[in-house]
CSV table of C-alpha atoms in Angstrom, one decimal:
chain,number,residue,atom,x,y,z
A,11,UNK,CA,-23.9,8.3,40.1
A,12,UNK,CA,-27.5,7.4,40.8
A,13,UNK,CA,-28.6,4.0,42.0
A,14,UNK,CA,-30.0,3.1,38.6
A,15,UNK,CA,-26.8,4.2,36.9
A,16,UNK,CA,-24.7,2.1,39.3
A,17,UNK,CA,-26.9,-0.9,38.9
A,18,UNK,CA,-26.8,-0.8,35.1
A,19,UNK,CA,-23.1,-0.2,35.0
A,20,UNK,CA,-22.5,-3.3,37.1
A,21,UNK,CA,-24.8,-5.4,35.0
A,22,UNK,CA,-23.1,-4.1,31.8
A,23,UNK,CA,-19.7,-5.2,33.3
A,24,UNK,CA,-20.9,-8.7,34.0
A,25,UNK,CA,-22.5,-9.4,30.7
A,26,UNK,CA,-20.8,-10.7,27.6
A,27,UNK,CA,-22.2,-11.4,24.2
A,28,UNK,CA,-23.5,-10.0,20.9
A,29,UNK,CA,-23.0,-6.2,21.2
A,30,UNK,CA,-26.3,-5.1,19.8
A,31,UNK,CA,-28.4,-7.6,21.8
A,32,UNK,CA,-26.5,-6.7,25.0
A,33,UNK,CA,-27.1,-3.0,24.4
A,34,UNK,CA,-30.8,-3.7,24.0
A,35,UNK,CA,-30.9,-5.6,27.2
A,36,UNK,CA,-29.1,-2.8,29.1
A,37,UNK,CA,-31.6,-0.2,27.7
A,38,UNK,CA,-34.5,-2.4,28.6
A,39,UNK,CA,-33.3,-2.8,32.2
A,40,UNK,CA,-32.6,0.9,32.5
A,41,UNK,CA,-36.0,1.9,31.2
A,42,UNK,CA,-37.7,-0.7,33.5
A,43,UNK,CA,-35.9,0.7,36.5
A,44,UNK,CA,-36.8,4.2,35.6
A,45,UNK,CA,-40.4,3.3,35.2
A,46,UNK,CA,-40.4,1.5,38.5
A,47,UNK,CA,-38.8,4.6,40.2
A,48,UNK,CA,-41.5,6.8,38.6
A,49,UNK,CA,-44.2,4.5,40.0
A,50,UNK,CA,-42.7,4.8,43.5
A,51,UNK,CA,-42.7,8.6,43.2
A,52,UNK,CA,-46.3,8.6,42.0
A,53,UNK,CA,-47.5,6.4,44.8
A,54,UNK,CA,-45.4,8.0,47.5
A,55,UNK,CA,-44.9,11.8,46.9
A,56,UNK,CA,-43.0,12.1,50.1
A,57,UNK,CA,-40.2,9.9,48.8
A,58,UNK,CA,-37.3,11.7,47.0
A,59,UNK,CA,-35.9,10.7,43.6
A,60,UNK,CA,-32.8,9.0,45.1
A,61,UNK,CA,-34.9,6.9,47.5
A,62,UNK,CA,-37.3,6.0,44.7
A,63,UNK,CA,-34.4,4.7,42.5
A,64,UNK,CA,-33.0,2.8,45.5
A,65,UNK,CA,-36.4,1.1,46.0
A,66,UNK,CA,-36.7,0.3,42.3
A,67,UNK,CA,-33.3,-1.3,42.2
A,68,UNK,CA,-34.0,-3.3,45.4
A,69,UNK,CA,-37.3,-4.6,44.1
A,70,UNK,CA,-35.7,-5.5,40.7
A,71,UNK,CA,-33.2,-7.8,42.4
A,72,UNK,CA,-29.5,-8.0,42.9
A,73,UNK,CA,-27.2,-8.1,39.9
A,74,UNK,CA,-25.5,-11.4,40.8
A,75,UNK,CA,-28.9,-13.1,40.9
A,76,UNK,CA,-30.2,-11.7,37.6
A,77,UNK,CA,-27.0,-11.5,35.5
A,78,UNK,CA,-26.9,-15.2,34.8
A,79,UNK,CA,-30.4,-15.0,33.2
A,80,UNK,CA,-29.4,-12.2,30.9
A,81,UNK,CA,-26.1,-14.0,30.1
A,82,UNK,CA,-28.0,-17.1,29.0
A,83,UNK,CA,-30.1,-15.0,26.7
A,84,UNK,CA,-27.0,-13.5,25.2
A,85,UNK,CA,-25.4,-16.9,24.8
A,86,UNK,CA,-28.5,-18.2,22.9
A,87,UNK,CA,-28.4,-15.1,20.7
A,88,UNK,CA,-24.8,-15.9,19.8
A,89,UNK,CA,-25.7,-19.6,19.1
A,90,UNK,CA,-28.5,-18.3,16.8
A,91,UNK,CA,-26.1,-16.1,14.9
A,92,UNK,CA,-23.5,-18.9,14.6
A,93,UNK,CA,-26.0,-21.5,13.3
A,94,UNK,CA,-27.4,-19.0,10.8
A,95,UNK,CA,-24.0,-18.1,9.4
A,96,UNK,CA,-23.0,-21.8,9.0
A,97,UNK,CA,-26.4,-22.8,7.5
A,98,UNK,CA,-25.8,-20.1,4.8
A,99,UNK,CA,-22.1,-20.4,4.4
A,100,UNK,CA,-21.7,-24.1,3.9
A,101,UNK,CA,-23.9,-24.4,0.8
A,102,UNK,CA,-22.0,-21.4,-0.6
A,103,UNK,CA,-18.7,-23.2,0.0
A,104,UNK,CA,-20.0,-26.2,-1.8
A,105,UNK,CA,-21.1,-24.1,-4.8
A,106,UNK,CA,-17.8,-22.2,-5.0
A,107,UNK,CA,-15.6,-25.3,-4.8
A,108,UNK,CA,-17.8,-27.2,-7.4
A,109,UNK,CA,-17.4,-24.3,-9.8
A,110,UNK,CA,-13.6,-24.1,-9.2
A,111,UNK,CA,-13.3,-27.8,-9.7
A,112,UNK,CA,-15.2,-27.7,-13.0
A,113,UNK,CA,-13.3,-24.7,-14.2
A,114,UNK,CA,-9.9,-26.1,-13.4
A,115,UNK,CA,-10.6,-29.7,-14.3
A,116,UNK,CA,-8.0,-31.8,-16.2
A,117,UNK,CA,-8.2,-35.0,-18.2
A,118,UNK,CA,-6.3,-36.9,-15.5
A,119,UNK,CA,-8.6,-39.2,-13.5
A,120,UNK,CA,-8.4,-38.7,-9.8
A,121,UNK,CA,-7.4,-41.7,-7.6
A,122,UNK,CA,-9.9,-43.6,-5.5
A,123,UNK,CA,-8.8,-42.1,-2.2
A,124,UNK,CA,-9.1,-38.6,-3.6
A,125,UNK,CA,-12.6,-39.3,-4.9
A,126,UNK,CA,-13.6,-40.8,-1.6
A,127,UNK,CA,-12.4,-37.8,0.4
A,128,UNK,CA,-14.1,-35.4,-2.1
A,129,UNK,CA,-17.4,-37.3,-1.8
A,130,UNK,CA,-17.1,-37.5,2.0
A,131,UNK,CA,-16.5,-33.8,2.2
A,132,UNK,CA,-19.6,-33.0,0.1
A,133,UNK,CA,-21.7,-35.3,2.2
A,134,UNK,CA,-20.3,-33.8,5.4
A,135,UNK,CA,-21.0,-30.3,4.3
A,136,UNK,CA,-24.6,-31.2,3.3
A,137,UNK,CA,-25.1,-32.9,6.7
A,138,UNK,CA,-23.6,-30.0,8.6
A,139,UNK,CA,-25.6,-27.4,6.8
A,140,UNK,CA,-28.8,-29.4,7.5
A,141,UNK,CA,-27.8,-29.8,11.2
A,142,UNK,CA,-27.2,-26.0,11.6
A,143,UNK,CA,-30.6,-25.4,10.0
A,144,UNK,CA,-32.2,-27.8,12.5
A,145,UNK,CA,-30.3,-26.0,15.3
A,146,UNK,CA,-31.9,-22.7,14.2
A,147,UNK,CA,-35.3,-24.4,14.4
A,148,UNK,CA,-34.5,-25.8,17.8
A,149,UNK,CA,-33.3,-22.5,19.1
A,150,UNK,CA,-36.5,-20.9,17.9
A,151,UNK,CA,-38.9,-23.5,19.2
A,152,UNK,CA,-37.3,-25.4,22.1
A,153,UNK,CA,-35.1,-22.9,23.9
A,154,UNK,CA,-38.0,-21.6,26.0
A,155,UNK,CA,-38.9,-25.1,27.0
A,156,UNK,CA,-35.6,-26.8,27.2
A,157,UNK,CA,-34.2,-27.7,30.6
A,158,UNK,CA,-30.8,-26.3,29.6
A,159,UNK,CA,-30.5,-23.9,26.7
A,160,UNK,CA,-26.8,-23.7,27.6
A,161,UNK,CA,-26.3,-27.3,26.4
A,162,UNK,CA,-27.8,-26.4,23.0
A,163,UNK,CA,-25.5,-23.3,22.8
A,164,UNK,CA,-22.5,-25.5,23.5
A,165,UNK,CA,-23.6,-28.1,21.0
A,166,UNK,CA,-23.7,-25.3,18.3
A,167,UNK,CA,-20.3,-24.0,19.3
A,168,UNK,CA,-18.7,-27.5,19.3
A,169,UNK,CA,-20.3,-28.4,16.0
A,170,UNK,CA,-19.0,-25.1,14.5
A,171,UNK,CA,-15.4,-25.9,15.5
A,172,UNK,CA,-15.5,-29.5,14.3
A,173,UNK,CA,-17.0,-28.3,10.9
A,174,UNK,CA,-14.3,-25.7,10.3
A,175,UNK,CA,-11.4,-28.1,11.3
A,176,UNK,CA,-12.8,-30.8,9.0
A,177,UNK,CA,-13.2,-28.3,6.1
A,178,UNK,CA,-9.6,-27.2,6.6
A,179,UNK,CA,-8.2,-30.7,6.8
A,180,UNK,CA,-10.1,-31.9,3.7
A,181,UNK,CA,-9.1,-28.8,1.8
A,182,UNK,CA,-5.4,-29.4,2.5
A,183,UNK,CA,-5.7,-33.1,1.4
A,184,UNK,CA,-7.6,-32.3,-1.8
A,185,UNK,CA,-5.2,-29.5,-2.7
A,186,UNK,CA,-2.2,-31.8,-2.2
A,187,UNK,CA,-3.7,-34.6,-4.2
A,188,UNK,CA,-5.4,-32.6,-7.0
A,189,UNK,CA,-5.0,-34.5,-10.3
A,190,UNK,CA,-2.3,-33.0,-12.4
A,191,UNK,CA,-1.8,-30.1,-9.9
A,192,UNK,CA,-0.9,-31.7,-6.6
A,193,UNK,CA,1.5,-29.9,-4.3
A,194,UNK,CA,3.4,-30.4,-1.1
A,195,UNK,CA,1.9,-29.8,2.4
A,196,UNK,CA,3.7,-26.5,2.6
A,197,UNK,CA,2.4,-25.5,-0.8
A,198,UNK,CA,-1.2,-26.4,0.2
A,199,UNK,CA,-0.9,-24.4,3.4
A,200,UNK,CA,0.5,-21.4,1.5
A,201,UNK,CA,-2.2,-21.7,-1.1
A,202,UNK,CA,-4.9,-21.7,1.5
A,203,UNK,CA,-3.8,-18.4,3.1
A,204,UNK,CA,-6.5,-16.4,1.3
A,205,UNK,CA,-9.2,-18.6,3.0
A,206,UNK,CA,-7.9,-18.0,6.5
A,207,UNK,CA,-10.0,-14.9,7.2
A,208,UNK,CA,-13.1,-16.8,6.4
A,209,UNK,CA,-12.1,-19.8,8.4
A,210,UNK,CA,-11.0,-17.5,11.2
A,211,UNK,CA,-14.4,-15.8,11.4
A,212,UNK,CA,-16.2,-19.2,11.5
A,213,UNK,CA,-13.8,-20.4,14.2
A,214,UNK,CA,-14.4,-17.3,16.2
A,215,UNK,CA,-18.2,-17.8,16.1
A,216,UNK,CA,-17.8,-21.3,17.5
A,217,UNK,CA,-15.4,-20.3,20.2
A,218,UNK,CA,-17.6,-17.4,21.2
A,219,UNK,CA,-20.5,-19.8,21.8
A,220,UNK,CA,-18.4,-21.9,24.1
A,221,UNK,CA,-16.9,-19.0,25.9
A,222,UNK,CA,-20.2,-17.4,26.7
A,223,UNK,CA,-21.4,-20.5,28.5
A,224,UNK,CA,-18.3,-21.3,30.5
A,225,UNK,CA,-18.2,-20.7,34.3
A,226,UNK,CA,-16.7,-17.4,35.2
A,227,UNK,CA,-14.6,-16.2,38.1
A,228,UNK,CA,-16.4,-15.9,41.5
A,229,UNK,CA,-18.6,-12.8,41.5
A,230,UNK,CA,-18.8,-12.5,37.7
A,231,UNK,CA,-21.9,-14.7,37.4
A,232,UNK,CA,-22.5,-18.0,35.7
A,233,UNK,CA,-24.7,-18.9,32.7
A,234,UNK,CA,-28.2,-19.8,33.9
A,235,UNK,CA,-29.5,-23.4,33.4
A,236,UNK,CA,-33.0,-22.1,33.0
A,237,UNK,CA,-34.7,-21.4,29.7
A,238,UNK,CA,-34.3,-18.0,28.2
A,239,UNK,CA,-36.1,-16.1,25.4
A,240,UNK,CA,-34.7,-16.6,22.0
A,241,UNK,CA,-33.9,-13.4,20.2
A,242,UNK,CA,-34.7,-12.7,16.6
A,243,UNK,CA,-32.1,-12.9,13.9
């Protein structure tokens, strides 16, 4: 295994995040190292290919020092993806639930508590959707300048978890208290099984943001506190 192959393999082992963005980073590093090695060979013909690669790797910097910078970029990419999905999904959830409510409506008037929870849920979804849209803007405009992009990534992950749990809780309550079609807690949970894959995906995205920014075992690198470039969607 060449010096470049060994370096790239170690970097790949240390990094975690969106698969496509990680693969792009690895390719960029490999190409940069090869270009650097070619430059060494061009400037010093007496140097062999193996030594040129070793020098290129040495000049690039040790993996433990650079991996946190790349890890931060991957974490920001995950936050971008999460905020984008939530900003799109929440309005769709509101539209679908509204159509279901109108299609399955009854002549029975809902109680005050039921109406309060329904309105609060709608307002929460609107506020959450706007917040995730603002997060997208912040990730695009401020991540390069922020003192800690990691804090922004964690905020997106935490907001995602709170949003999903709130949606699940309100959904159970509204199902149990639906006018003329209320059910028990067990019935509401069983009836909500078809929505679990969607909720599971949203929960995964939030957890992923938090996991990519948590400290790792010694030698595995830690997320950088310095600004990192924000990837495209």
